[in-house]
Coordinates of C-alpha atoms in Angstrom, one line a residue:
Chain U
X190 CA 10.9 -21.1 -0.4
X191 CA 11.1 -17.6 1.0
X192 CA 8.0 -15.5 0.4
X193 CA 10.1 -12.4 -0.3
X194 CA 11.5 -13.5 -3.6
X195 CA 10.0 -11.4 -6.4
X196 CA 10.5 -9.8 -9.8
X197 CA 10.7 -6.0 -9.8
X198 CA 8.5 -5.8 -12.9
X199 CA 4.8 -5.2 -12.4
X200 CA 4.0 -7.6 -15.2
X201 CA 6.2 -10.1 -16.8
X202 CA 4.0 -10.7 -19.8
X203 CA 1.7 -8.2 -21.6
X204 CA -1.3 -10.4 -21.3
X205 CA -1.0 -10.4 -17.5
X206 CA -1.6 -6.7 -17.6
X207 CA -4.3 -7.0 -20.2
X208 CA -6.3 -9.5 -18.2
X209 CA -6.1 -7.3 -15.1
X210 CA -7.3 -4.4 -17.3
X211 CA -10.3 -6.4 -18.6
X212 CA -11.4 -7.3 -15.1
X213 CA -10.9 -3.8 -13.7
X214 CA -12.9 -2.3 -16.6
X215 CA -15.7 -4.8 -16.1
X216 CA -15.8 -4.1 -12.4
X217 CA -15.8 -0.3 -13.0
X218 CA -18.6 -0.7 -15.5
X219 CA -20.5 -2.8 -12.9
X220 CA -20.7 -5.8 -15.2
X221 CA -18.8 -7.9 -12.7
X222 CA -19.5 -7.8 -8.9
X223 CA -16.2 -7.5 -7.1
X224 CA -17.2 -9.7 -4.2
X225 CA -18.3 -12.5 -6.5
X226 CA -15.1 -12.1 -8.4
X227 CA -12.9 -12.4 -5.3
X228 CA -14.7 -15.6 -4.3
X229 CA -14.3 -17.0 -7.8
X230 CA -10.6 -16.2 -8.0
X231 CA -10.1 -17.5 -4.5
X232 CA -11.8 -20.7 -5.3
X233 CA -9.8 -21.2 -8.5
X234 CA -6.5 -20.5 -6.6
X235 CA -7.5 -22.9 -3.8
X236 CA -8.3 -25.6 -6.3
X237 CA -5.0 -25.2 -8.0
X238 CA -3.2 -25.3 -4.7
X239 CA -5.0 -28.6 -3.8
X240 CA -4.0 -30.0 -7.2
X241 CA -0.3 -29.1 -6.5
X242 CA 0.1 -26.3 -8.9
X243 CA 3.3 -24.2 -8.6
X244 CA 2.9 -21.1 -6.4
X245 CA 4.0 -18.5 -8.8
X246 CA 2.9 -15.7 -11.1
X247 CA 2.3 -18.0 -14.1
X248 CA -0.1 -20.1 -12.0
X249 CA -1.8 -16.9 -10.6
X250 CA -2.5 -15.4 -14.0
X251 CA -3.6 -18.7 -15.5
X252 CA -6.0 -19.0 -12.5
X253 CA -7.1 -15.4 -13.1
X254 CA -7.9 -16.0 -16.8
X255 CA -9.7 -19.3 -16.1
X256 CA -11.8 -17.7 -13.3
X257 CA -12.7 -14.7 -15.5
X258 CA -13.7 -17.0 -18.4
X259 CA -15.9 -19.1 -16.1
X260 CA -17.5 -16.0 -14.5
X261 CA -18.2 -14.3 -17.8
X262 CA -19.9 -17.5 -19.1
X263 CA -22.0 -17.8 -15.9
X264 CA -23.1 -14.2 -16.2
X265 CA -23.8 -14.7 -19.9
X266 CA -21.4 -11.9 -20.9
X267 CA -19.3 -14.2 -23.0
X268 CA -20.1 -17.8 -23.6
X269 CA -17.4 -20.5 -24.0
X270 CA -18.6 -21.2 -27.5
X271 CA -18.3 -17.5 -28.5
X272 CA -14.8 -17.3 -27.1
X273 CA -13.8 -20.6 -28.7
X274 CA -14.9 -19.3 -32.1
X275 CA -13.1 -16.0 -31.8
X276 CA -10.0 -17.9 -30.5
X277 CA -10.1 -20.0 -33.6
X278 CA -10.5 -16.9 -35.8
X279 CA -7.5 -15.1 -34.2
X280 CA -5.3 -18.2 -34.5
X281 CA -6.1 -18.4 -38.2
X282 CA -5.5 -14.7 -38.6
X283 CA -2.1 -14.9 -37.0
X284 CA -1.1 -18.0 -39.0
X285 CA -2.3 -16.4 -42.2
X286 CA -0.6 -13.1 -41.8
X287 CA 2.8 -12.6 -43.2
X288 CA 5.5 -11.5 -40.9
X289 CA 5.6 -7.8 -40.3
X290 CA 2.0 -7.1 -41.3
X291 CA -0.7 -6.2 -38.8
X292 CA -2.9 -9.1 -37.7
X293 CA -6.6 -8.5 -37.9
X294 CA -9.8 -10.5 -37.9
X295 CA -11.7 -10.8 -41.2
X296 CA -15.2 -9.4 -41.0
Chain H
X71 CA 16.7 -40.0 -48.2
X72 CA 14.5 -37.2 -46.7
X73 CA 11.5 -36.0 -48.6
X74 CA 10.9 -32.3 -49.4
X75 CA 7.4 -31.1 -48.8
X76 CA 7.2 -27.5 -49.9
X77 CA 3.7 -27.0 -48.4
X78 CA 4.9 -28.3 -45.0
X79 CA 7.9 -26.0 -45.1
X80 CA 5.8 -23.0 -46.1
X81 CA 3.4 -23.8 -43.2
X82 CA 6.2 -24.1 -40.7
X83 CA 7.7 -20.8 -42.0
X84 CA 4.4 -19.0 -41.5
X85 CA 4.0 -20.4 -38.0
X86 CA 7.6 -19.4 -37.1
X87 CA 7.1 -15.9 -38.3
X88 CA 3.5 -15.2 -37.4
X89 CA 4.1 -14.1 -33.8
X90 CA 1.3 -16.4 -32.7
X91 CA 0.6 -15.4 -29.1
X92 CA 0.8 -17.9 -26.2
X93 CA -2.3 -20.0 -25.6
X94 CA -3.5 -17.9 -22.6
X95 CA -2.7 -14.6 -24.5
X96 CA -4.7 -15.9 -27.5
X97 CA -7.6 -16.9 -25.2
X98 CA -7.7 -13.5 -23.6
X99 CA -7.6 -11.8 -27.0
X100 CA -10.6 -13.9 -28.0
X101 CA -12.4 -13.1 -24.7
X102 CA -11.7 -9.4 -25.2
X103 CA -13.0 -9.5 -28.8
X104 CA -16.3 -11.0 -27.7
X105 CA -16.7 -8.5 -24.9
X106 CA -16.1 -5.6 -27.4
X107 CA -18.4 -7.1 -30.0
X108 CA -21.2 -7.4 -27.4
X109 CA -20.6 -3.8 -26.2
X110 CA -19.3 -4.7 -22.7
X111 CA -15.9 -3.2 -23.4
X112 CA -14.9 -0.2 -25.5
X113 CA -12.7 -1.2 -28.4
X114 CA -9.8 0.9 -27.1
X115 CA -10.7 0.2 -23.4
X116 CA -7.8 -2.1 -22.6
X117 CA -5.2 0.1 -24.4
X118 CA -6.4 3.2 -22.6
X119 CA -6.3 1.4 -19.3
X120 CA -2.7 0.3 -19.9
X121 CA -1.7 3.8 -20.9
X122 CA -3.3 5.3 -17.8
X123 CA -1.7 2.6 -15.6
X124 CA 1.8 3.3 -17.0
X125 CA 1.4 7.0 -16.6
X126 CA -0.5 7.5 -13.4
X127 CA -0.5 4.4 -11.3
X128 CA 2.2 3.0 -9.0
X129 CA 3.8 2.9 -5.6
X130 CA 4.9 6.5 -6.1
X131 CA 1.3 7.7 -5.4
X132 CA 1.3 6.1 -2.0
X133 CA 4.8 7.4 -1.3
X134 CA 3.6 11.0 -2.1
X135 CA 0.7 10.6 0.2
X136 CA 2.9 9.3 3.1
X137 CA 5.4 12.1 2.6
X138 CA 2.5 14.5 2.9
X139 CA 1.3 12.8 6.1
X140 CA 4.7 12.9 7.6
X141 CA 5.0 16.7 7.1
X142 CA 1.4 17.8 7.8
X143 CA -0.3 16.5 10.9
X144 CA -3.7 17.8 9.8
X145 CA -3.4 15.9 6.6
X146 CA -2.3 12.7 8.5
X147 CA -5.5 13.0 10.5
X148 CA -7.6 13.3 7.3
X149 CA -5.8 10.3 5.9
X150 CA -6.6 8.3 9.0
X151 CA -10.3 9.4 8.9
X152 CA -11.0 9.1 5.1
X153 CA -8.1 7.7 3.1
X154 CA -9.8 7.8 -0.2
X155 CA -10.5 11.5 0.0
X156 CA -7.1 12.3 1.4
X157 CA -5.4 10.3 -1.3
X158 CA -7.2 12.4 -4.0
X159 CA -6.0 15.6 -2.3
X160 CA -2.4 14.6 -3.2
X161 CA -3.0 12.4 -6.3
X162 CA -5.9 14.0 -8.2
X163 CA -6.0 11.2 -10.8
X164 CA -6.5 8.6 -8.1
X165 CA -9.8 6.7 -8.1
X166 CA -11.8 7.5 -5.0
X167 CA -13.9 4.3 -4.5
X168 CA -11.4 1.9 -3.0
X169 CA -12.7 2.2 0.5
X170 CA -9.1 2.5 1.5
X171 CA -8.0 2.5 5.1
X172 CA -4.6 3.9 6.0
X173 CA -3.1 2.1 9.1
X174 CA -0.3 3.9 10.9
X175 CA 2.8 2.2 12.3
X176 CA 3.8 3.4 15.7
X177 CA 6.7 2.4 18.0
X178 CA 4.3 -0.1 19.7
X179 CA 2.4 -1.3 16.6
X180 CA 3.4 -2.8 13.3
X181 CA 0.8 -3.3 10.6
X182 CA 0.9 -6.0 7.9
X183 CA -1.5 -6.4 5.0
X184 CA -2.7 -9.5 3.3
X185 CA -5.6 -10.8 1.3
X186 CA -6.3 -14.3 2.6
X187 CA -9.0 -15.0 0.0
X188 CA -7.3 -14.1 -3.2
X189 CA -5.2 -11.0 -3.9
X190 CA -7.2 -7.9 -3.1
X191 CA -5.0 -4.8 -3.3
X192 CA -5.4 -1.1 -4.1
X193 CA -4.3 -1.6 -7.6
X194 CA -5.6 1.7 -9.0
X195 CA -3.7 3.6 -6.3
X196 CA -0.5 1.7 -5.7
X197 CA -0.1 -0.4 -8.9
X198 CA 0.0 -4.2 -9.1
X199 CA 0.9 -6.1 -6.0
X200 CA 4.2 -8.0 -5.9
X201 CA 4.3 -11.6 -6.9
X202 CA 4.8 -12.9 -3.3
X203 CA 1.7 -11.0 -2.2
X204 CA -0.4 -13.2 -4.5
X205 CA 1.2 -16.4 -3.5
X206 CA -0.6 -19.0 -1.5
X207 CA 2.3 -19.2 0.9
X208 CA 2.2 -15.5 1.9
X209 CA -1.6 -15.5 2.0
X210 CA -1.5 -18.4 4.5
X211 CA 1.6 -17.5 6.5
X212 CA 1.0 -13.8 7.0
X213 CA -1.8 -14.6 9.3
X214 CA -0.4 -17.8 10.9
X215 CA 3.1 -16.6 11.4
X216 CA 3.5 -12.9 10.7
X217 CA 6.7 -12.5 12.6
X218 CA 8.3 -15.3 10.7
X219 CA 7.2 -13.8 7.4
X220 CA 8.5 -10.4 8.5
X221 CA 11.8 -11.9 9.5
X222 CA 12.2 -13.3 5.9
X223 CA 11.9 -9.7 4.7
X224 CA 14.6 -8.7 7.1
X225 CA 12.1 -7.1 9.5
X226 CA 12.8 -8.4 13.0
X227 CA 10.4 -6.9 15.5
X228 CA 11.1 -6.5 19.2
X229 CA 8.9 -8.6 21.4
X230 CA 7.0 -5.6 22.8
X231 CA 5.9 -4.5 19.3
X232 CA 2.4 -5.7 18.5
X233 CA 1.7 -7.0 15.0
X234 CA -1.7 -6.2 13.5
X235 CA -2.6 -8.2 10.3
X236 CA -5.2 -6.6 8.1
X237 CA -7.1 -8.9 5.8
X238 CA -8.1 -7.1 2.6
X239 CA -11.4 -7.8 0.8
X240 CA -13.1 -6.7 -2.4
X241 CA -14.7 -3.7 -0.5
X242 CA -11.9 -2.8 1.9
X243 CA -8.3 -2.2 1.0
X244 CA -5.4 -1.1 3.2
X245 CA -2.2 0.9 3.0
X246 CA 0.4 0.9 5.8
X247 CA 1.8 4.3 6.7
X248 CA 5.3 3.6 8.0
X249 CA 6.9 5.8 10.7
X250 CA 9.0 8.7 9.5
X251 CA 12.6 7.9 9.9
X252 CA 14.7 9.8 12.4
X253 CA 17.1 12.4 11.0
X254 CA 14.8 13.5 8.2
X255 CA 13.5 16.7 9.7
X256 CA 14.9 19.0 7.1
X257 CA 14.1 16.8 4.1
X258 CA 11.8 17.9 1.3
X259 CA 8.6 16.0 0.6
X260 CA 10.1 14.6 -2.7
X261 CA 13.1 13.3 -0.8
X262 CA 10.9 11.8 1.9
X263 CA 8.7 10.2 -0.8
X264 CA 11.8 8.5 -2.3
X265 CA 12.3 6.7 1.0
X266 CA 8.9 5.0 0.9
X267 CA 8.9 1.5 -0.7
X268 CA 6.1 -0.7 -1.9
X269 CA 6.9 -3.3 0.7
X270 CA 6.7 -0.7 3.5
X271 CA 3.2 0.2 2.4
X272 CA 2.3 -3.5 2.7
X273 CA 4.1 -3.8 5.9
X274 CA 6.8 -6.3 5.2
X275 CA 9.4 -3.6 5.7
X276 CA 9.3 -1.4 8.8
X277 CA 12.5 0.7 9.0
X278 CA 13.0 3.3 6.2
X279 CA 16.0 4.9 7.7
X280 CA 18.1 6.5 4.9
X281 CA 21.5 4.9 4.2
X282 CA 22.9 8.2 2.9
X283 CA 21.7 11.7 2.9
X284 CA 18.7 13.2 1.1
X285 CA 18.7 13.9 -2.6

């Protein structure tokens, strides 16, 4: 594969931009140390490469999200249990909201 | 004979029309919700970031800086000495904490940027890096075989041109300043900026010679 193949779009999916935004904001607010983050992302990418993952954007952003989740749990900013619970809440909200209406969590 | 289960059909209908995000998108939404609830992120933080990114961030910022450097030797010197400060002179909205270093191509030297560890890049200045920059293949081969990588981008260097590969880190980012193409002496800064590409600021492209005229 040639390394120069690329899409011209900055982000192919909205959540790709959003996960970059979350990380960038946490770094700017000094809640995430950029050096620790680089190491964490690098380790996740290396692990995936060893496991034979595809070398593309989809894998990169999945690695990014996984590494971010693990780092935030380790630093006690967001535990896995808390995120699991909110993920379940959002899933229920999406499935329970009629088409065309805004989706929101119930308080 | 098939059975008709109205509840099952209704459930399927809801699922089809609910715009349920993909699994990673849903996971991120949950993560963001937790961070907002705990006060680590503002409720509108991500939306504002995306708005700022779309309006103020991208390769055009670097292109303006390079066009300024091409037309103002004093500015080029300031860019070489303190790239963060020089960047803000031309792009006032730019963040000034990237510890950016501008590396200048010359007839004898070609610069190439990589992040061998992960994907460090001056995102807030130049926008998101291209897909290939983040790939394991580029991260490995840019150091091991830079001329081979450059050749795949159509950049074939003469043997007497030295290639310098700069490895970005979380506290040091780089931007290549390509050489000003010949025949552009009377061009405006806007026209010059239009010649500069994202790849040339990473160093995978060297020659920016215009195909046609300015404007």
